[in-house]
PDB file of C-alpha atoms in Angstrom:
ATOM      1  CA  MET A  12     194.161 -20.896  -2.526  1.00 48.00           C
ATOM      2  CA  ARG A  13     195.742 -22.076  -5.878  1.00 50.00           C
ATOM      3  CA  ARG A  14     192.378 -23.078  -7.008  1.00 49.00           C
ATOM      4  CA  TRP A  15     190.648 -19.630  -6.638  1.00 40.00           C
ATOM      5  CA  LEU A  16     193.952 -17.859  -8.118  1.00 39.00           C
ATOM      6  CA  ARG A  17     193.077 -20.409 -11.167  1.00 44.00           C
ATOM      7  CA  ALA A  18     189.743 -19.766 -11.219  1.00 37.00           C
ATOM      8  CA  LEU A  19     189.858 -16.049 -11.273  1.00 33.00           C
ATOM      9  CA  LEU A  20     192.584 -16.234 -14.172  1.00 36.00           C
ATOM     10  CA  CYS A  21     190.416 -18.781 -16.166  1.00 34.00           C
ATOM     11  CA  ILE A  22     187.414 -16.201 -15.722  1.00 39.00           C
ATOM     12  CA  GLY A  23     189.259 -13.014 -16.518  1.00 38.00           C
ATOM     13  CA  LEU A  24     190.927 -14.598 -19.303  1.00 34.00           C
ATOM     14  CA  ALA A  25     187.337 -15.859 -20.563  1.00 36.00           C
ATOM     15  CA  LEU A  26     185.910 -12.258 -19.850  1.00 37.00           C
ATOM     16  CA  SER A  27     189.078 -10.846 -21.780  1.00 43.00           C
ATOM     17  CA  ALA A  28     188.168 -12.887 -24.940  1.00 39.00           C
ATOM     18  CA  VAL A  29     184.597 -12.008 -24.889  1.00 37.00           C
ATOM     19  CA  VAL A  30     185.189  -8.472 -24.714  1.00 44.00           C
ATOM     20  CA  ARG A  31     187.760  -8.477 -27.275  1.00 51.00           C
ATOM     21  CA  ALA A  32     185.212 -10.673 -29.382  1.00 42.00           C
ATOM     22  CA  GLN A  33     182.753  -7.983 -29.425  1.00 46.00           C
ATOM     23  CA  THR A  34     185.343  -5.383 -29.816  1.00 52.00           C
ATOM     24  CA  THR A  35     186.179  -6.756 -33.247  1.00 50.00           C
ATOM     25  CA  ALA A  36     182.807  -7.516 -34.166  1.00 48.00           C
ATOM     26  CA  ALA A  37     182.057  -3.971 -33.187  1.00 57.00           C
ATOM     27  CA  ALA A  38     185.075  -2.678 -35.473  1.00 62.00           C
ATOM     28  CA  ASP A  39     184.365  -4.454 -38.349  1.00 77.00           C
ATOM     29  CA  ALA A  40     180.627  -3.388 -38.854  1.00 90.00           C
ATOM     30  CA  PRO A  41     180.334  -0.961 -41.419  1.00 94.00           C
ATOM     31  CA  ILE A  42     179.066   2.698 -40.380  1.00 94.00           C
ATOM     32  CA  ARG A  43     175.735   2.951 -41.657  1.00 96.00           C
ATOM     33  CA  VAL A  44     175.475   6.524 -43.439  1.00 95.00           C
ATOM     34  CA  GLY A  45     172.008   8.172 -44.749  1.00 95.00           C
ATOM     35  CA  LEU A  46     172.318  10.051 -48.047  1.00 94.00           C
ATOM     36  CA  LEU A  47     169.452  12.214 -49.827  1.00 92.00           C
ATOM     37  CA  ALA A  48     169.098  11.241 -53.269  1.00 93.00           C
ATOM     38  CA  GLU A  49     169.871  14.560 -54.440  1.00 91.00           C
ATOM     39  CA  LEU A  50     171.645  17.044 -52.543  1.00 88.00           C
ATOM     40  CA  ALA A  51     174.237  18.270 -55.191  1.00 86.00           C
ATOM     41  CA  PRO A  52     177.357  18.940 -54.745  1.00 86.00           C
ATOM     42  CA  PHE A  53     177.326  16.670 -51.754  1.00 87.00           C
ATOM     43  CA  HIS A  54     175.781  13.640 -52.694  1.00 87.00           C
ATOM     44  CA  VAL A  55     173.874  12.480 -55.405  1.00 92.00           C
ATOM     45  CA  TRP A  56     172.336   9.428 -55.861  1.00 94.00           C
ATOM     46  CA  PRO A  57     170.289   8.552 -58.832  1.00 94.00           C
ATOM     47  CA  ALA A  58     167.742   5.961 -58.684  1.00 93.00           C
ATOM     48  CA  GLY A  59     169.147   2.527 -60.136  1.00 93.00           C
ATOM     49  CA  GLY A  60     172.395   4.590 -60.507  1.00 94.00           C
ATOM     50  CA  ARG A  61     175.991   4.843 -58.192  1.00 94.00           C
ATOM     51  CA  PRO A  62     176.127   7.677 -55.399  1.00 94.00           C
ATOM     52  CA  GLY A  63     178.387  10.269 -55.878  1.00 93.00           C
ATOM     53  CA  GLY A  64     179.189  13.757 -54.935  1.00 91.00           C
ATOM     54  CA  TYR A  65     181.858  15.746 -52.355  1.00 89.00           C
ATOM     55  CA  ASP A  66     180.816  13.497 -49.217  1.00 90.00           C
ATOM     56  CA  VAL A  67     181.003  10.382 -51.243  1.00 93.00           C
ATOM     57  CA  ASP A  68     184.611  11.323 -52.298  1.00 92.00           C
ATOM     58  CA  LEU A  69     185.165  11.958 -48.609  1.00 89.00           C
ATOM     59  CA  LEU A  70     183.858   8.727 -46.970  1.00 92.00           C
ATOM     60  CA  ASP A  71     185.603   7.002 -49.862  1.00 93.00           C
ATOM     61  CA  ARG A  72     189.010   8.552 -49.030  1.00 92.00           C
ATOM     62  CA  LEU A  73     188.437   7.884 -44.966  1.00 90.00           C
ATOM     63  CA  ALA A  74     187.834   4.589 -45.543  1.00 93.00           C
ATOM     64  CA  ARG A  75     190.784   3.945 -47.612  1.00 93.00           C
ATOM     65  CA  ASP A  76     192.927   5.789 -45.178  1.00 92.00           C
ATOM     66  CA  THR A  77     191.460   4.603 -41.648  1.00 90.00           C
ATOM     67  CA  GLY A  78     190.201   1.299 -42.899  1.00 91.00           C
ATOM     68  CA  LEU A  79     186.718   2.427 -41.781  1.00 92.00           C
ATOM     69  CA  ARG A  80     184.050   0.463 -43.488  1.00 95.00           C
ATOM     70  CA  PHE A  81     180.817   2.642 -44.642  1.00 95.00           C
ATOM     71  CA  GLU A  82     177.456   1.205 -45.859  1.00 97.00           C
ATOM     72  CA  LEU A  83     175.220   4.306 -47.695  1.00 96.00           C
ATOM     73  CA  ARG A  84     171.949   4.402 -47.525  1.00 97.00           C
ATOM     74  CA  ARG A  85     169.562   6.124 -50.184  1.00 96.00           C
ATOM     75  CA  TYR A  86     166.707   8.388 -49.054  1.00 95.00           C
ATOM     76  CA  GLY A  87     164.473  10.479 -51.092  1.00 94.00           C
ATOM     77  CA  GLN A  88     163.711  13.117 -48.737  1.00 93.00           C
ATOM     78  CA  TRP A  89     164.814  14.805 -45.482  1.00 90.00           C
ATOM     79  CA  ASP A  90     161.785  13.650 -43.354  1.00 91.00           C
ATOM     80  CA  GLN A  91     162.551  10.142 -44.571  1.00 94.00           C
ATOM     81  CA  LEU A  92     166.587  10.231 -43.559  1.00 92.00           C
ATOM     82  CA  ALA A  93     165.884  12.320 -40.276  1.00 90.00           C
ATOM     83  CA  GLU A  94     163.250   9.414 -39.308  1.00 93.00           C
ATOM     84  CA  ALA A  95     165.834   6.703 -39.967  1.00 95.00           C
ATOM     85  CA  LEU A  96     168.439   8.531 -37.976  1.00 90.00           C
ATOM     86  CA  ALA A  97     166.305   9.119 -35.283  1.00 89.00           C
ATOM     87  CA  GLY A  98     165.262   5.383 -35.265  1.00 93.00           C
ATOM     88  CA  GLY A  99     168.546   3.750 -35.453  1.00 93.00           C
ATOM     89  CA  GLU A 100     168.488   3.000 -39.003  1.00 96.00           C
ATOM     90  CA  VAL A 101     171.473   5.019 -39.907  1.00 95.00           C
ATOM     91  CA  GLN A 102     174.257   5.995 -37.673  1.00 94.00           C
ATOM     92  CA  LEU A 103     175.627   9.174 -39.786  1.00 91.00           C
ATOM     93  CA  VAL A 104     174.510  11.844 -41.800  1.00 90.00           C
ATOM     94  CA  THR A 105     176.592  14.592 -43.899  1.00 87.00           C
ATOM     95  CA  ALA A 106     176.025  17.730 -45.208  1.00 83.00           C
ATOM     96  CA  THR A 107     173.186  18.676 -42.901  1.00 82.00           C
ATOM     97  CA  ALA A 108     171.957  22.435 -42.283  1.00 79.00           C
ATOM     98  CA  TYR A 109     172.529  23.295 -38.943  1.00 78.00           C
ATOM     99  CA  THR A 110     169.407  24.798 -37.034  1.00 81.00           C
ATOM    100  CA  ALA A 111     168.339  25.016 -33.459  1.00 84.00           C
ATOM    101  CA  GLU A 112     165.939  22.872 -33.837  1.00 86.00           C
ATOM    102  CA  ARG A 113     168.110  20.291 -35.500  1.00 83.00           C
ATOM    103  CA  ALA A 114     170.897  21.185 -32.437  1.00 84.00           C
ATOM    104  CA  ARG A 115     168.316  19.496 -30.077  1.00 86.00           C
ATOM    105  CA  TRP A 116     168.533  16.079 -31.492  1.00 85.00           C
ATOM    106  CA  LEU A 117     171.357  16.053 -33.365  1.00 83.00           C
ATOM    107  CA  ALA A 118     175.468  15.784 -32.507  1.00 84.00           C
ATOM    108  CA  PHE A 119     177.132  18.279 -34.957  1.00 84.00           C
ATOM    109  CA  THR A 120     180.652  18.214 -36.007  1.00 81.00           C
ATOM    110  CA  ARG A 121     182.832  21.319 -36.900  1.00 79.00           C
ATOM    111  CA  PRO A 122     182.579  21.924 -40.493  1.00 74.00           C
ATOM    112  CA  TYR A 123     185.361  20.208 -42.687  1.00 66.00           C
ATOM    113  CA  MET A 124     184.736  23.087 -45.089  1.00 67.00           C
ATOM    114  CA  VAL A 125     184.029  26.719 -45.038  1.00 70.00           C
ATOM    115  CA  LEU A 126     184.131  28.782 -48.322  1.00 67.00           C
ATOM    116  CA  PRO A 127     183.222  32.240 -49.025  1.00 69.00           C
ATOM    117  CA  GLN A 128     180.348  32.196 -51.739  1.00 63.00           C
ATOM    118  CA  GLY A 129     179.193  34.268 -54.580  1.00 66.00           C
ATOM    119  CA  PHE A 130     176.849  34.443 -57.399  1.00 63.00           C
ATOM    120  CA  VAL A 131     178.100  35.214 -60.830  1.00 66.00           C
ATOM    121  CA  GLY A 132     175.312  35.573 -63.692  1.00 66.00           C
ATOM    122  CA  ARG A 133     173.851  37.256 -66.384  1.00 70.00           C
ATOM    123  CA  ARG A 134     173.115  40.617 -65.757  1.00 74.00           C
ATOM    124  CA  GLY A 135     169.021  39.689 -66.408  1.00 74.00           C
ATOM    125  CA  ILE A 136     169.447  36.810 -63.563  1.00 68.00           C
ATOM    126  CA  THR A 137     167.969  38.473 -60.451  1.00 67.00           C
ATOM    127  CA  SER A 138     167.064  35.067 -58.229  1.00 67.00           C
ATOM    128  CA  VAL A 139     169.990  34.850 -56.230  1.00 63.00           C
ATOM    129  CA  ALA A 140     169.703  32.994 -53.229  1.00 61.00           C
ATOM    130  CA  SER A 141     170.760  34.052 -49.847  1.00 58.00           C
ATOM    131  CA  ALA A 142     170.944  30.748 -48.174  1.00 58.00           C
ATOM    132  CA  PRO A 143     174.336  29.569 -46.819  1.00 56.00           C
ATOM    133  CA  ASP A 144     173.912  26.621 -49.510  1.00 55.00           C
ATOM    134  CA  LEU A 145     172.709  28.614 -52.332  1.00 51.00           C
ATOM    135  CA  ALA A 146     169.748  27.328 -52.064  1.00 51.00           C
ATOM    136  CA  GLY A 147     170.439  23.753 -53.661  1.00 49.00           C
ATOM    137  CA  ARG A 148     172.163  25.533 -57.002  1.00 45.00           C
TER     138      ARG A 148
END
């Protein structure tokens, strides 16, 4: 009976060590974030330059406050980014417009910011975006 208990204890300790190692490895892995090269003011990443923008600042702050690590990946067009997300190349995408079609395959979080928007310009400017994101303006 003692041998059984000792064997079970050894197996339990070994399994616990394996689970702990896997959990630690998963926790140490960076979260892969896909960013569009040009989605001002949320993210702007010139070719050969450094990423910047509101979302990049938020991710930097989140990394400092939580110890999470983010690996940023640059994409030139939404279709490329959506393909990377669907294929598992990236795990997180920020500043993505909510549409019924996207909601079928994306898990949206609540918005972190909601602001009233307006357009102020010269009297001759009549091209005012009606989209909630001001059509990228």
